XYZ file of C-alpha atoms in Angstrom:
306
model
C 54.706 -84.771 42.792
C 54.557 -80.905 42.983
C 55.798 -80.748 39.568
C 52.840 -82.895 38.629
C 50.404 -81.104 40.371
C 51.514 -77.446 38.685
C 51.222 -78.677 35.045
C 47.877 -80.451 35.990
C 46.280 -77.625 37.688
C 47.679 -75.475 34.179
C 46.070 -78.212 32.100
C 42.712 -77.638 34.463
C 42.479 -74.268 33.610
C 43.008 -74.701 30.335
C 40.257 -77.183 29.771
C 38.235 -75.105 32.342
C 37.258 -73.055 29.536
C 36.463 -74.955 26.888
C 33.194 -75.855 26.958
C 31.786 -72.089 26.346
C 34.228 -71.895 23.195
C 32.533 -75.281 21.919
C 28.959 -74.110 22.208
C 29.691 -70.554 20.101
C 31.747 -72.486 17.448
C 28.608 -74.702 16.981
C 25.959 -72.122 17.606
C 27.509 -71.233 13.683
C 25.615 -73.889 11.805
C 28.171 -76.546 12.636
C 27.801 -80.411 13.696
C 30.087 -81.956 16.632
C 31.774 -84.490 14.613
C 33.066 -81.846 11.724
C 34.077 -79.439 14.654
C 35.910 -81.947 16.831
C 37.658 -83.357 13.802
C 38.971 -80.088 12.328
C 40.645 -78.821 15.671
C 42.115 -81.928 16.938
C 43.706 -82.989 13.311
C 44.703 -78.740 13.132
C 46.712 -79.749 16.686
C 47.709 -82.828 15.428
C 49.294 -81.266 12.683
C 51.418 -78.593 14.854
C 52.130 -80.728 17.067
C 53.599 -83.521 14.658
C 55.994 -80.364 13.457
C 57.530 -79.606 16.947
C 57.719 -83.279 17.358
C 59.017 -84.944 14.198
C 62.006 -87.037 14.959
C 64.184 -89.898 13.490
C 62.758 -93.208 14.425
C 58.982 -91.848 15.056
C 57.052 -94.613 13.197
C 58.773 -97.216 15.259
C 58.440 -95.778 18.136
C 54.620 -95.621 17.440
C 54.834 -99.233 16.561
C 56.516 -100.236 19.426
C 54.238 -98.598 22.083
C 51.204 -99.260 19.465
C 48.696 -100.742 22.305
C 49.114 -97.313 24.103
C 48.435 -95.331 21.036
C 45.264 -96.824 19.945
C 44.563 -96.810 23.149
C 44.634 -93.238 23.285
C 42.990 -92.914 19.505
C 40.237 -95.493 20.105
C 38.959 -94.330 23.314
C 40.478 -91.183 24.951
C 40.139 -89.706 21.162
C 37.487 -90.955 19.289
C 34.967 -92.250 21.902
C 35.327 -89.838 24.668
C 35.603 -86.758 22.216
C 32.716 -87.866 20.403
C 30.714 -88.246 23.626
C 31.525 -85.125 25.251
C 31.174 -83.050 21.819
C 27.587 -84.210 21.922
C 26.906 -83.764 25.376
C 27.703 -80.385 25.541
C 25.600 -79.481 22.572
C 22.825 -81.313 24.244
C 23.106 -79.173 27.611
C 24.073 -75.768 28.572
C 27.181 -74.905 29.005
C 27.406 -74.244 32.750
C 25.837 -77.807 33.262
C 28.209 -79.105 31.117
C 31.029 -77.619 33.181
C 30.247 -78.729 36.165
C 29.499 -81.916 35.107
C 32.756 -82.165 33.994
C 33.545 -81.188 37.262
C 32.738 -84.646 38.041
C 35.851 -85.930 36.112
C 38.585 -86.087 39.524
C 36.233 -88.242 41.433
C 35.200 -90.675 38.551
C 38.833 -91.024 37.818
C 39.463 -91.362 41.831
C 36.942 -94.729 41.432
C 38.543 -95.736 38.283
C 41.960 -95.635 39.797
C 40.865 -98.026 42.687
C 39.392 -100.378 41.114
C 42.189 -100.109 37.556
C 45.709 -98.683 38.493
C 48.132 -101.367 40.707
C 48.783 -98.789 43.693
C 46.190 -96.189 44.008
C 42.926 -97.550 46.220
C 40.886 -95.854 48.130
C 40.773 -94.827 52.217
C 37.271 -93.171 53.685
C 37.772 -90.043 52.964
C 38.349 -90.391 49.632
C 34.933 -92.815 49.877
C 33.113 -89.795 51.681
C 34.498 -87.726 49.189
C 32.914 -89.518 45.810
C 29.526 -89.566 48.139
C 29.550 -85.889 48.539
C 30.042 -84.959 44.449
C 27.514 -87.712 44.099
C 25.323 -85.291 46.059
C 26.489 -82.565 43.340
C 25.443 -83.985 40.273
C 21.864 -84.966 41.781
C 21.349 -81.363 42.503
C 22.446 -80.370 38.962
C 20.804 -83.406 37.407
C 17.571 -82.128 38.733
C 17.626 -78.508 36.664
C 18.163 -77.251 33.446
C 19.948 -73.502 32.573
C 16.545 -72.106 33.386
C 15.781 -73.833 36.689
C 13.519 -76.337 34.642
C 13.383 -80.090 34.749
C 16.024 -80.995 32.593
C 14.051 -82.931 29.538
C 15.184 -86.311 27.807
C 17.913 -84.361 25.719
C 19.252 -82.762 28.695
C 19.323 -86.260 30.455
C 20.892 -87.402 27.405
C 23.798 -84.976 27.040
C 24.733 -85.733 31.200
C 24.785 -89.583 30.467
C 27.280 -88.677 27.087
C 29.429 -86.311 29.247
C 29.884 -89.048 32.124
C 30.823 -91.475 29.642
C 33.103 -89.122 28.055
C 34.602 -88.715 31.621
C 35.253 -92.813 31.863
C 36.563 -93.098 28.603
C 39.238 -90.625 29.332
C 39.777 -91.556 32.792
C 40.897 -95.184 31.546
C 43.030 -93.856 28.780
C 44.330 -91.464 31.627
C 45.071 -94.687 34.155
C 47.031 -96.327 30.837
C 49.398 -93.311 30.435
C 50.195 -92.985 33.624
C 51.220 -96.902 34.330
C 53.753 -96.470 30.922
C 55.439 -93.328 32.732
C 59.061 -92.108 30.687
C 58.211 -94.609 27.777
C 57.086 -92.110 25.595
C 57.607 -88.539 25.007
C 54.592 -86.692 26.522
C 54.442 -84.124 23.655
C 54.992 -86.553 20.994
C 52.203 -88.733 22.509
C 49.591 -85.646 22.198
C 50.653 -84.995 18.886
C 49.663 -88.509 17.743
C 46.526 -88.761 19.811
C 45.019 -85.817 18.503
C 45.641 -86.237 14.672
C 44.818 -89.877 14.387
C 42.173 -89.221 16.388
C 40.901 -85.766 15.250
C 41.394 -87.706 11.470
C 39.498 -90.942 12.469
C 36.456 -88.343 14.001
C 36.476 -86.167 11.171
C 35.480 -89.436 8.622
C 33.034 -90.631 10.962
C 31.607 -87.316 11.514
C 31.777 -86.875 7.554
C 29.691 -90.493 6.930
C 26.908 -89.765 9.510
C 26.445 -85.722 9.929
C 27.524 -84.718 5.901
C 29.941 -82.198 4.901
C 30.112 -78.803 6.575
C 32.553 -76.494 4.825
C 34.770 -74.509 7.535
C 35.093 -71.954 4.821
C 33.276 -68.319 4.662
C 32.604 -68.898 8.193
C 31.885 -65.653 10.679
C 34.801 -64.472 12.357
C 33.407 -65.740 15.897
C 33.777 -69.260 14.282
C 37.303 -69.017 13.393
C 37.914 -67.381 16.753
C 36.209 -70.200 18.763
C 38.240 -72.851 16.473
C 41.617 -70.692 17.126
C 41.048 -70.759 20.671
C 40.484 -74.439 20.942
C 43.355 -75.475 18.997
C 45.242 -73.086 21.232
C 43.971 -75.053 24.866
C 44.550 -78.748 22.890
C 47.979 -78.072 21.972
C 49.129 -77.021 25.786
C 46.637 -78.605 27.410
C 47.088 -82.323 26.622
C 50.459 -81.629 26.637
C 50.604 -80.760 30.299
C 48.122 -83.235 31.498
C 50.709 -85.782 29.915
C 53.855 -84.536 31.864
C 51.654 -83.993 34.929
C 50.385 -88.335 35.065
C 54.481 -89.224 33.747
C 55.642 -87.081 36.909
C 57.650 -89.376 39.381
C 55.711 -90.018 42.332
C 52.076 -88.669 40.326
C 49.167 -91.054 41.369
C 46.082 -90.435 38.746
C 43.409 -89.915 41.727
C 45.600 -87.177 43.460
C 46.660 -85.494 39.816
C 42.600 -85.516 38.587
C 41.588 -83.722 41.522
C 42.727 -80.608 40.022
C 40.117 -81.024 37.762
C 37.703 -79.438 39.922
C 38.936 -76.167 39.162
C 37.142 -76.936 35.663
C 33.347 -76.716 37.483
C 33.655 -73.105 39.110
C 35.628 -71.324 36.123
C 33.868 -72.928 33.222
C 30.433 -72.126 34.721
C 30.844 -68.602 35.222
C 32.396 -68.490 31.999
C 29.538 -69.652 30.398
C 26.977 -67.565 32.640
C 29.353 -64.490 31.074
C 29.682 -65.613 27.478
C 26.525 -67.140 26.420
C 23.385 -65.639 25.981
C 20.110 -67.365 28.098
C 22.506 -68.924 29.993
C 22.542 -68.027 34.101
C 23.188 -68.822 37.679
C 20.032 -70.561 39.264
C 20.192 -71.987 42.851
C 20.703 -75.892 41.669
C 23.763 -75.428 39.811
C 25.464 -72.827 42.065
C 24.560 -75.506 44.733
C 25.563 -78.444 42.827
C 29.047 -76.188 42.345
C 29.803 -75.863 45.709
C 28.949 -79.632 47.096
C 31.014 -80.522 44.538
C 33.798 -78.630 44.833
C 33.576 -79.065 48.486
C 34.587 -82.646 48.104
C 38.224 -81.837 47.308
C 38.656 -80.220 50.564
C 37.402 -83.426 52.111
C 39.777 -85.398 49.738
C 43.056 -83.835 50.445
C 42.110 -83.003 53.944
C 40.601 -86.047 55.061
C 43.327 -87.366 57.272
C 44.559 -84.249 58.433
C 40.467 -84.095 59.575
C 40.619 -87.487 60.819
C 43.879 -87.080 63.033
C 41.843 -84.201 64.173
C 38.756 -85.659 65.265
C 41.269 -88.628 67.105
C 42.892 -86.220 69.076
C 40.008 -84.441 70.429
C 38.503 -87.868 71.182
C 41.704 -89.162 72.880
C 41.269 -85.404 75.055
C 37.571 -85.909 75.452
């Protein structure tokens, strides 16, 4: 269980910031589709060459409902969602909307995965986050009603999170079938491929070449958090003992760091009182999560004194 817990709070930071490096690479005259196809086939493809082994294309056949699985929905659906999401808010909102991934995942797991349910506290906990995203829901970047874009690219982002959390609940009931590495690699260039075409029939062709150096730097970046990232995340849910609720949880790291990353990196983009708010309920809930009996056996005792 610790094991899983250290490579998913790695993966966590990893993806924590993310969502700044995905708003410069498009800020370059770039649509999601082309962008999300060119670094997830890129990772595919380096992956695939640490990972080649004898008796690959059978495995794939053999565990093929996982791996379309994975392609179909963790890949192509929730990729395609979030990648238009968070060009359709700022990138602090997107963060800590993302932030909301642990808890979704926590409801997903209930009412999905064959031994994870949940107790009050984890039920007080999903209320408090709940509390979170209204505040955040409420405000753009600027402290401004969010408009029907911005409404838009939260409802994209939360479906992203479902997507993924389901995909997430599938890898973790198969734990030790497949190599966690090898299961990346094939996730990410089927899927980066089968986003690419799609991206190519509805956005156009957007040629990658000539770019700015920020472009290239955004892409390397990416490519860089996909390859370990994934990876991790993969060995954290296969860890003996892992339950998905307990491993997402980590996730909230991704609210605090990606925010301020964004409030640092991108321009117009800043701290107002809703988000910073929103941040903090939010994160708050973990502490109720993992503390919740530890608070309840608390509040017994001084009862039982009282």
């Amino acid at each position: 269980m610790k094991k899983g817990l250290f490579y998913a709070i790695l993966a966590s930071i990893l993806w924590a910031i993310v969502n700044p490096f995905i708003k410069q690479g498009l800020s370059y005259d770039f649509t999601p589709m082309n962008f999300a196809g060119i670094r997830f086939t890129t990772v595919g493809i380096i992956l695939f060459a640490y990972t080649w082994h004898k008796g690959m294309w059978r495995e794939i056949r053999q565990h093929s409902k996982l791996f379309l699985n994975l392609i179909l929905i963790n890949m192509f659906m929730g990729y395609t969602a979030f990648y238009f999401g968070v060009d359709f808010v700022s990138g602090a909102i997107s963060s800590i909307i993302m932030g909301m991934t642990p808890l979704i995942n926590v409801l997903l797991a209930h009412l999905l995965a064959s031994n994870d349910k949940l107790n009050t506290h984890k039920i007080i906990s999903l209320i408090v986050s709940l509390i979170g995203l209204f505040l955040i829901i409420g405000m753009g970047s600027n402290g401004a009603p969010l408009d029907w874009k911005g409404i838009t690219g939260i409802v994209l982002l939360l479906l992203s999170i479902i997507f993924q959390g389901y995909s997430a609940i599938s890898v973790s009931e198969d734990k030790g079938k497949v190599n966690p590495i090898f299961l990346n690699a094939v996730q990410m260039f089927f899927g980066g491929l089968l986003i690419y075409m799609v991206g190519l029939g509805t956005e156009g062709y957007h040629s990658f070449i000539g770019k700015p150096g920020g472009f290239y730097a955004s892409l390397a970046i990416l490519v860089f958090i996909s390859v370990f990232a994934f990876s991790f995340w993969f060995i954290a849910l296969q860890s003996k003992g892992a339950k998905v609720s307990d491993i997402n949880m980590c996730r909230l790291i991704n609210p605090i760091l990606g925010a301020v990353l964004s409030w640092i990196m991108l321009p117009d983009e800043y701290p107002t009182f809703s988000t910073v708010a929103g941040m903090v309920v939010i994160v708050s809930s973990l502490i109720i999560y993992f503390k919740g009996t530890e608070i309840s056996e608390w509040f017994k005792k001084t009862k039982a004194g009282a």
